[in-house]
Amino acid sequence: MADTEITNVTEYEAIARAKLPKMVFDYYASGAEDQWTLRENRYAFSRILFRPRILIDVSKIDMTTTVLGFKISMPIMIAPTAMQKMAHPEGEYATARAASAAGTIMTLSSWATSSVEEVASTGPGIRFFQLYVYKDRHVVAQLVRRAERAGFKAIALTVDTPRLGRREADIKNRFTLPPFLTLKNFEGLDLGKMDKADDSGLASYVAGQIDRSLSWKDVKWLQTITKLPILVKGVLTGEDARIAVDVGAAGIIVSNHGARQLDYVPATIMALEEVVKATQGRIPVFLDGGVRRGTDVFKALALGASGIFIGRPVVYSLAADGEAGVRKALQMLRDEFELTMALSGCRSLKEITRNHIMTDWDTPHILPKPRL
């Protein structure tokens, strides 16, 4: 499909499916077990409808915001997704340049196929580093120091992966990192390669390397080894949101890991409001999972999110057209979000309120179930 024919972010998925080896596409696309949460992450957005305000001067729309004190062009950021060179030879380099061109934040995965130093070398840009805590804490401390030195501005600590979720496509495909690639951040530590396994090579790698004993005290430990703000990524309940605030997290990312960890957790957009209420405005709350339209971004902000992160749309657009694909995906989401704001009567992010939406859990007697 020619670039000019692409009119929305969802269309990149089919292009990626056609271009990529099955093992690679399935790795990016699949969720855990029955993939109920994977479908729900998308479907739940259709249960939220708009209450647009009319006859407001929307000739000027301001989408800018600040995240942890950093000014960005829009509340749409890039989530950490692993091993991007499987999608495109330029991998994380292309994603970093696209994010920088769009004036937004890229989060680099611990399991990137480009190192923190390599990504920093692409030029200026605000970047966060997603961290998995390895059993060997020296590895963790070294990695955090390298990210700091490379100019990364925050740590997104993934807290929902003491063990890898059961992704059955990866088991069937015997998923492993292609031989010409390495997990670049771990290359010098002999942790950069993944062995072939009888099931998922990644699951075996996680079982061997990632610390199952990770707990809140480790968040405190992390604060002793870095001055960087820590975002806790993978919170789905008000209880954990309150603890995150208490231990001094700089922010929360409401995430179910793209529905790849525990199946039958709620869609993130459904869990969002509980988490926002629990934080009582003390720290910002972000969301990832299922965002494919500018309307989705607006709905998340109306429910109290300070911004959203996109994951799969990045790897799919990267696979389809490299840096230009990711740029276009970000631009389409930006344009759709701007249009949603205008048609809802909101000229800035602070004008987006809970009153601009209704959900079928607010008014079940009024709302029909939207048909997909």
GROMACS .gro file of C-alpha atoms in nm:
model
  372
    1MET     CA    1   0.000   0.000   0.000
    2ALA     CA    2   0.145   0.336  -0.101
    3ASP     CA    3   0.205   0.584   0.181
    4THR     CA    4  -0.057   0.821   0.037
    5GLU     CA    5  -0.325   0.554   0.075
    6ILE     CA    6  -0.275   0.520   0.450
    7THR     CA    7  -0.540   0.722   0.630
    8ASN     CA    8  -0.515   0.589   0.985
    9VAL     CA    9  -0.273   0.418   1.219
   10THR     CA   10  -0.458   0.084   1.225
   11GLU     CA   11  -0.383   0.025   0.857
   12TYR     CA   12  -0.014  -0.027   0.931
   13GLU     CA   13  -0.086  -0.359   1.101
   14ALA     CA   14  -0.181  -0.538   0.778
   15ILE     CA   15   0.125  -0.397   0.602
   16ALA     CA   16   0.350  -0.516   0.884
   17ARG     CA   17   0.187  -0.861   0.876
   18ALA     CA   18   0.258  -0.891   0.504
   19LYS     CA   19   0.618  -0.771   0.533
   20LEU     CA   20   0.750  -0.940   0.844
   21PRO     CA   21   0.845  -1.303   0.909
   22LYS     CA   22   0.563  -1.480   1.094
   23MET     CA   23   0.771  -1.529   1.410
   24VAL     CA   24   0.843  -1.156   1.428
   25PHE     CA   25   0.492  -1.031   1.349
   26ASP     CA   26   0.339  -1.277   1.595
   27TYR     CA   27   0.581  -1.161   1.866
   28TYR     CA   28   0.468  -0.800   1.825
   29ALA     CA   29   0.100  -0.874   1.772
   30SER     CA   30   0.010  -1.137   2.026
   31GLY     CA   31  -0.125  -1.111   2.377
   32ALA     CA   32  -0.131  -1.356   2.664
   33GLU     CA   33  -0.330  -1.681   2.658
   34ASP     CA   34  -0.690  -1.626   2.531
   35GLN     CA   35  -0.603  -1.268   2.430
   36TRP     CA   36  -0.923  -1.145   2.595
   37THR     CA   37  -0.750  -0.839   2.737
   38LEU     CA   38  -0.584  -0.775   2.399
   39ARG     CA   39  -0.926  -0.736   2.236
   40GLU     CA   40  -1.070  -0.553   2.535
   41ASN     CA   41  -0.791  -0.290   2.532
   42ARG     CA   42  -0.939  -0.174   2.201
   43TYR     CA   43  -1.307  -0.252   2.255
   44ALA     CA   44  -1.331  -0.065   2.587
   45PHE     CA   45  -1.269   0.267   2.410
   46SER     CA   46  -1.591   0.210   2.213
   47ARG     CA   47  -1.785   0.211   2.541
   48ILE     CA   48  -1.699   0.580   2.592
   49LEU     CA   49  -1.895   0.840   2.395
   50PHE     CA   50  -1.852   1.214   2.359
   51ARG     CA   51  -2.056   1.503   2.500
   52PRO     CA   52  -1.928   1.777   2.267
   53ARG     CA   53  -1.972   2.144   2.353
   54ILE     CA   54  -2.067   2.362   2.059
   55LEU     CA   55  -2.027   2.725   1.948
   56ILE     CA   56  -1.688   2.768   2.108
   57ASP     CA   57  -1.415   2.951   1.918
   58VAL     CA   58  -1.178   2.670   1.825
   59SER     CA   59  -0.971   2.863   1.571
   60LYS     CA   60  -0.663   2.807   1.787
   61ILE     CA   61  -0.591   2.469   1.946
   62ASP     CA   62  -0.299   2.417   2.184
   63MET     CA   63  -0.198   2.054   2.233
   64THR     CA   64   0.130   2.120   2.414
   65THR     CA   65   0.192   1.980   2.759
   66THR     CA   66   0.470   1.912   3.005
   67VAL     CA   67   0.572   1.569   3.128
   68LEU     CA   68   0.796   1.562   3.437
   69GLY     CA   69   0.883   1.924   3.355
   70PHE     CA   70   0.970   1.859   2.990
   71LYS     CA   71   0.768   2.045   2.730
   72ILE     CA   72   0.632   1.831   2.447
   73SER     CA   73   0.419   1.908   2.143
   74MET     CA   74   0.130   1.675   2.231
   75PRO     CA   75   0.028   1.424   2.500
   76ILE     CA   76   0.111   1.134   2.266
   77MET     CA   77   0.439   0.955   2.342
   78ILE     CA   78   0.620   0.638   2.240
   79ALA     CA   79   0.600   0.335   2.468
   80PRO     CA   80   0.894   0.097   2.506
   81THR     CA   81   0.877  -0.191   2.260
   82ALA     CA   82   1.152  -0.449   2.240
   83MET     CA   83   1.380  -0.551   1.954
   84GLN     CA   84   1.276  -0.296   1.693
   85LYS     CA   85   1.544  -0.401   1.443
   86MET     CA   86   1.332  -0.711   1.384
   87ALA     CA   87   1.077  -0.470   1.234
   88HIS     CA   88   1.319  -0.255   1.032
   89PRO     CA   89   1.699  -0.244   0.992
   90GLU     CA   90   1.717   0.104   1.148
   91GLY     CA   91   1.508  -0.004   1.445
   92GLU     CA   92   1.528   0.222   1.748
   93TYR     CA   93   1.737   0.481   1.559
   94ALA     CA   94   1.443   0.548   1.325
   95THR     CA   95   1.194   0.559   1.612
   96ALA     CA   96   1.413   0.804   1.806
   97ARG     CA   97   1.443   1.039   1.508
   98ALA     CA   98   1.067   1.023   1.443
   99ALA     CA   99   0.987   1.104   1.807
  100SER     CA  100   1.233   1.393   1.808
  101ALA     CA  101   1.088   1.533   1.482
  102ALA     CA  102   0.738   1.513   1.632
  103GLY     CA  103   0.853   1.694   1.946
  104THR     CA  104   0.759   1.410   2.176
  105ILE     CA  105   0.912   1.153   2.412
  106MET     CA  106   1.049   0.812   2.316
  107THR     CA  107   1.083   0.540   2.577
  108LEU     CA  108   1.365   0.298   2.494
  109SER     CA  109   1.318  -0.065   2.596
  110SER     CA  110   1.578  -0.245   2.808
  111TRP     CA  111   1.555  -0.513   2.541
  112ALA     CA  112   1.627  -0.279   2.252
  113THR     CA  113   1.841  -0.389   1.959
  114SER     CA  114   2.022  -0.052   1.985
  115SER     CA  115   2.202   0.069   2.297
  116VAL     CA  116   2.127   0.378   2.505
  117GLU     CA  117   2.443   0.536   2.365
  118GLU     CA  118   2.346   0.459   2.005
  119VAL     CA  119   1.999   0.607   2.051
  120ALA     CA  120   2.147   0.918   2.216
  121SER     CA  121   2.377   0.957   1.913
  122THR     CA  122   2.078   1.016   1.681
  123GLY     CA  123   2.061   1.376   1.807
  124PRO     CA  124   1.860   1.582   2.053
  125GLY     CA  125   1.533   1.459   2.200
  126ILE     CA  126   1.364   1.383   2.530
  127ARG     CA  127   1.401   1.013   2.604
  128PHE     CA  128   1.298   0.785   2.888
  129PHE     CA  129   1.452   0.445   2.961
  130GLN     CA  130   1.236   0.142   3.041
  131LEU     CA  131   1.401  -0.080   3.299
  132TYR     CA  132   1.372  -0.449   3.375
  133VAL     CA  133   1.533  -0.544   3.704
  134TYR     CA  134   1.781  -0.828   3.654
  135LYS     CA  135   1.879  -1.069   3.931
  136ASP     CA  136   2.229  -0.922   3.913
  137ARG     CA  137   2.187  -0.574   4.060
  138HIS     CA  138   2.529  -0.465   3.933
  139VAL     CA  139   2.389  -0.505   3.582
  140VAL     CA  140   2.092  -0.288   3.677
  141ALA     CA  141   2.303  -0.016   3.840
  142GLN     CA  142   2.538  -0.007   3.541
  143LEU     CA  143   2.249   0.018   3.295
  144VAL     CA  144   2.083   0.301   3.489
  145ARG     CA  145   2.414   0.490   3.504
  146ARG     CA  146   2.462   0.447   3.129
  147ALA     CA  147   2.112   0.576   3.059
  148GLU     CA  148   2.177   0.879   3.281
  149ARG     CA  149   2.509   0.950   3.110
  150ALA     CA  150   2.344   0.918   2.769
  151GLY     CA  151   2.101   1.195   2.865
  152PHE     CA  152   1.788   0.993   2.933
  153LYS     CA  153   1.550   1.191   3.154
  154ALA     CA  154   1.348   0.929   3.344
  155ILE     CA  155   1.329   0.560   3.426
  156ALA     CA  156   1.008   0.373   3.343
  157LEU     CA  157   1.025   0.077   3.579
  158THR     CA  158   0.823  -0.219   3.449
  159VAL     CA  159   0.658  -0.383   3.751
  160ASP     CA  160   0.420  -0.635   3.591
  161THR     CA  161   0.680  -0.888   3.474
  162PRO     CA  162   0.825  -1.098   3.758
  163ARG     CA  163   0.765  -1.376   3.506
  164LEU     CA  164   0.682  -1.351   3.136
  165GLY     CA  165   0.317  -1.392   3.041
  166ARG     CA  166   0.218  -1.697   2.840
  167ARG     CA  167   0.217  -1.588   2.477
  168GLU     CA  168   0.118  -1.896   2.287
  169ALA     CA  169   0.223  -1.777   1.943
  170ASP     CA  170   0.579  -1.738   2.074
  171ILE     CA  171   0.566  -2.091   2.213
  172LYS     CA  172   0.440  -2.234   1.881
  173ASN     CA  173   0.695  -2.033   1.682
  174ARG     CA  174   0.980  -2.111   1.925
  175PHE     CA  175   1.043  -1.738   1.932
  176THR     CA  176   1.402  -1.622   1.961
  177LEU     CA  177   1.597  -1.311   1.868
  178PRO     CA  178   1.727  -1.349   1.510
  179PRO     CA  179   2.099  -1.444   1.508
  180PHE     CA  180   2.215  -1.118   1.347
  181LEU     CA  181   2.066  -0.912   1.633
  182THR     CA  182   2.154  -0.866   1.999
  183LEU     CA  183   1.998  -0.701   2.302
  184LYS     CA  184   2.249  -0.419   2.262
  185ASN     CA  185   2.231  -0.284   2.619
  186PHE     CA  186   2.355  -0.620   2.751
  187GLU     CA  187   2.601  -0.711   2.476
  188GLY     CA  188   2.913  -0.658   2.687
  189LEU     CA  189   2.762  -0.847   2.981
  190ASP     CA  190   2.706  -1.178   2.799
  191LEU     CA  191   2.333  -1.124   2.837
  192GLY     CA  192   2.275  -0.998   2.483
  193LYS     CA  193   2.185  -1.328   2.320
  194MET     CA  194   1.883  -1.547   2.359
  195ASP     CA  195   1.913  -1.924   2.348
  196LYS     CA  196   1.688  -2.140   2.135
  197ALA     CA  197   1.433  -2.305   2.362
  198ASP     CA  198   1.168  -2.573   2.341
  199ASP     CA  199   0.908  -2.302   2.388
  200SER     CA  200   0.960  -1.924   2.385
  201GLY     CA  201   1.326  -1.823   2.393
  202LEU     CA  202   1.224  -1.496   2.556
  203ALA     CA  203   1.032  -1.673   2.832
  204SER     CA  204   1.340  -1.882   2.909
  205TYR     CA  205   1.560  -1.571   2.906
  206VAL     CA  206   1.327  -1.392   3.150
  207ALA     CA  207   1.311  -1.696   3.378
  208GLY     CA  208   1.690  -1.702   3.390
  209GLN     CA  209   1.766  -1.331   3.424
  210ILE     CA  210   1.474  -1.124   3.556
  211ASP     CA  211   1.424  -1.095   3.932
  212ARG     CA  212   1.101  -1.254   4.056
  213SER     CA  213   1.160  -1.111   4.404
  214LEU     CA  214   1.115  -0.750   4.282
  215SER     CA  215   0.915  -0.553   4.539
  216TRP     CA  216   0.842  -0.198   4.656
  217LYS     CA  217   1.170  -0.191   4.851
  218ASP     CA  218   1.352  -0.219   4.519
  219VAL     CA  219   1.181   0.100   4.402
  220LYS     CA  220   1.334   0.267   4.708
  221TRP     CA  221   1.671   0.107   4.622
  222LEU     CA  222   1.648   0.243   4.267
  223GLN     CA  223   1.601   0.593   4.411
  224THR     CA  224   1.930   0.552   4.599
  225ILE     CA  225   2.126   0.476   4.281
  226THR     CA  226   1.975   0.741   4.050
  227LYS     CA  227   1.854   1.099   4.061
  228LEU     CA  228   1.626   1.033   3.763
  229PRO     CA  229   1.250   1.041   3.826
  230ILE     CA  230   1.093   0.694   3.835
  231LEU     CA  231   0.767   0.613   3.659
  232VAL     CA  232   0.603   0.292   3.780
  233LYS     CA  233   0.475   0.114   3.469
  234GLY     CA  234   0.213  -0.156   3.511
  235VAL     CA  235  -0.023  -0.027   3.781
  236LEU     CA  236  -0.390  -0.130   3.746
  237THR     CA  237  -0.541  -0.072   4.092
  238GLY     CA  238  -0.604   0.216   4.329
  239GLU     CA  239  -0.428   0.024   4.608
  240ASP     CA  240  -0.101   0.007   4.416
  241ALA     CA  241  -0.140   0.365   4.296
  242ARG     CA  242  -0.148   0.483   4.659
  243ILE     CA  243   0.165   0.282   4.743
  244ALA     CA  244   0.342   0.424   4.435
  245VAL     CA  245   0.269   0.776   4.560
  246ASP     CA  246   0.389   0.684   4.911
  247VAL     CA  247   0.723   0.541   4.793
  248GLY     CA  248   0.795   0.857   4.595
  249ALA     CA  249   0.727   0.754   4.236
  250ALA     CA  250   0.732   1.054   4.000
  251GLY     CA  251   0.440   0.915   3.802
  252ILE     CA  252   0.238   0.608   3.713
  253ILE     CA  253   0.179   0.439   3.380
  254VAL     CA  254  -0.149   0.248   3.382
  255SER     CA  255  -0.050  -0.046   3.166
  256ASN     CA  256  -0.129  -0.414   3.121
  257HIS     CA  257   0.185  -0.461   2.912
  258GLY     CA  258  -0.012  -0.452   2.587
  259ALA     CA  259  -0.223  -0.740   2.722
  260ARG     CA  260   0.087  -0.962   2.712
  261GLN     CA  261   0.116  -1.053   3.082
  262LEU     CA  262  -0.193  -1.147   3.287
  263ASP     CA  263  -0.496  -1.214   3.068
  264TYR     CA  264  -0.840  -1.104   3.199
  265VAL     CA  265  -0.713  -0.790   3.360
  266PRO     CA  266  -0.931  -0.496   3.255
  267ALA     CA  267  -0.853  -0.275   2.960
  268THR     CA  268  -0.626   0.007   3.074
  269ILE     CA  269  -0.888   0.270   2.984
  270MET     CA  270  -1.125   0.092   3.227
  271ALA     CA  271  -0.866   0.084   3.507
  272LEU     CA  272  -0.755   0.444   3.454
  273GLU     CA  273  -1.013   0.633   3.659
  274GLU     CA  274  -0.961   0.422   3.973
  275VAL     CA  275  -0.586   0.489   3.957
  276VAL     CA  276  -0.634   0.862   3.892
  277LYS     CA  277  -0.871   0.898   4.189
  278ALA     CA  278  -0.632   0.712   4.418
  279THR     CA  279  -0.340   0.944   4.337
  280GLN     CA  280  -0.551   1.252   4.428
  281GLY     CA  281  -0.356   1.465   4.182
  282ARG     CA  282  -0.026   1.416   4.364
  283ILE     CA  283   0.155   1.258   4.069
  284PRO     CA  284   0.071   1.238   3.698
  285VAL     CA  285  -0.093   0.925   3.561
  286PHE     CA  286  -0.032   0.806   3.205
  287LEU     CA  287  -0.188   0.526   3.002
  288ASP     CA  288  -0.079   0.279   2.739
  289GLY     CA  289  -0.271   0.000   2.570
  290GLY     CA  290  -0.514   0.009   2.280
  291VAL     CA  291  -0.472   0.369   2.166
  292ARG     CA  292  -0.521   0.379   1.789
  293ARG     CA  293  -0.715   0.703   1.729
  294GLY     CA  294  -0.705   1.067   1.833
  295THR     CA  295  -1.046   1.004   1.988
  296ASP     CA  296  -0.883   0.745   2.217
  297VAL     CA  297  -0.627   1.003   2.332
  298PHE     CA  298  -0.905   1.250   2.417
  299LYS     CA  299  -1.100   0.983   2.611
  300ALA     CA  300  -0.792   0.898   2.819
  301LEU     CA  301  -0.731   1.264   2.903
  302ALA     CA  302  -1.099   1.314   2.989
  303LEU     CA  303  -1.067   1.028   3.240
  304GLY     CA  304  -0.769   1.197   3.403
  305ALA     CA  305  -0.460   1.080   3.216
  306SER     CA  306  -0.182   1.335   3.166
  307GLY     CA  307  -0.079   1.166   2.843
  308ILE     CA  308  -0.067   0.835   2.659
  309PHE     CA  309   0.195   0.606   2.510
  310ILE     CA  310   0.165   0.402   2.190
  311GLY     CA  311   0.343   0.072   2.137
  312ARG     CA  312   0.230  -0.158   1.856
  313PRO     CA  313   0.142   0.127   1.616
  314VAL     CA  314   0.509   0.226   1.634
  315VAL     CA  315   0.649  -0.116   1.544
  316TYR     CA  316   0.390  -0.165   1.270
  317SER     CA  317   0.452   0.174   1.109
  318LEU     CA  318   0.828   0.118   1.151
  319ALA     CA  319   0.799  -0.216   0.969
  320ALA     CA  320   0.592  -0.057   0.692
  321ASP     CA  321   0.806   0.248   0.620
  322GLY     CA  322   1.087   0.303   0.870
  323GLU     CA  323   1.131   0.647   1.020
  324ALA     CA  324   0.883   0.800   0.774
  325GLY     CA  325   0.620   0.547   0.882
  326VAL     CA  326   0.659   0.630   1.251
  327ARG     CA  327   0.653   1.004   1.171
  328LYS     CA  328   0.332   0.960   0.976
  329ALA     CA  329   0.171   0.748   1.250
  330LEU     CA  330   0.248   1.020   1.508
  331GLN     CA  331   0.124   1.292   1.271
  332MET     CA  332  -0.205   1.111   1.201
  333LEU     CA  333  -0.273   1.064   1.574
  334ARG     CA  334  -0.185   1.428   1.635
  335ASP     CA  335  -0.419   1.551   1.357
  336GLU     CA  336  -0.704   1.328   1.477
  337PHE     CA  337  -0.658   1.443   1.837
  338GLU     CA  338  -0.658   1.809   1.732
  339LEU     CA  339  -0.979   1.754   1.535
  340THR     CA  340  -1.142   1.574   1.831
  341MET     CA  341  -1.052   1.866   2.058
  342ALA     CA  342  -1.199   2.118   1.814
  343LEU     CA  343  -1.522   1.923   1.760
  344SER     CA  344  -1.558   1.876   2.139
  345GLY     CA  345  -1.506   2.247   2.205
  346CYS     CA  346  -1.167   2.220   2.381
  347ARG     CA  347  -0.887   2.463   2.296
  348SER     CA  348  -0.624   2.333   2.537
  349LEU     CA  349  -0.564   2.016   2.732
  350LYS     CA  350  -0.681   2.174   3.056
  351GLU     CA  351  -1.023   2.232   2.896
  352ILE     CA  352  -1.073   1.856   2.846
  353THR     CA  353  -1.292   1.739   3.135
  354ARG     CA  354  -1.483   1.434   3.251
  355ASN     CA  355  -1.799   1.615   3.136
  356HIS     CA  356  -1.682   1.587   2.775
  357ILE     CA  357  -1.747   1.211   2.779
  358MET     CA  358  -2.003   0.963   2.901
  359THR     CA  359  -1.937   0.599   2.965
  360ASP     CA  360  -2.177   0.308   2.974
  361TRP     CA  361  -2.086   0.267   3.341
  362ASP     CA  362  -2.208   0.625   3.411
  363THR     CA  363  -2.549   0.596   3.246
  364PRO     CA  364  -2.626   0.236   3.151
  365HIS     CA  365  -2.996   0.317   3.097
  366ILE     CA  366  -2.919   0.576   2.827
  367LEU     CA  367  -2.630   0.430   2.637
  368PRO     CA  368  -2.677   0.155   2.384
  369LYS     CA  369  -2.377  -0.078   2.354
  370PRO     CA  370  -2.186   0.062   2.055
  371ARG     CA  371  -2.159  -0.199   1.780
  372LEU     CA  372  -1.809  -0.255   1.650
   0.00000   0.00000   0.00000
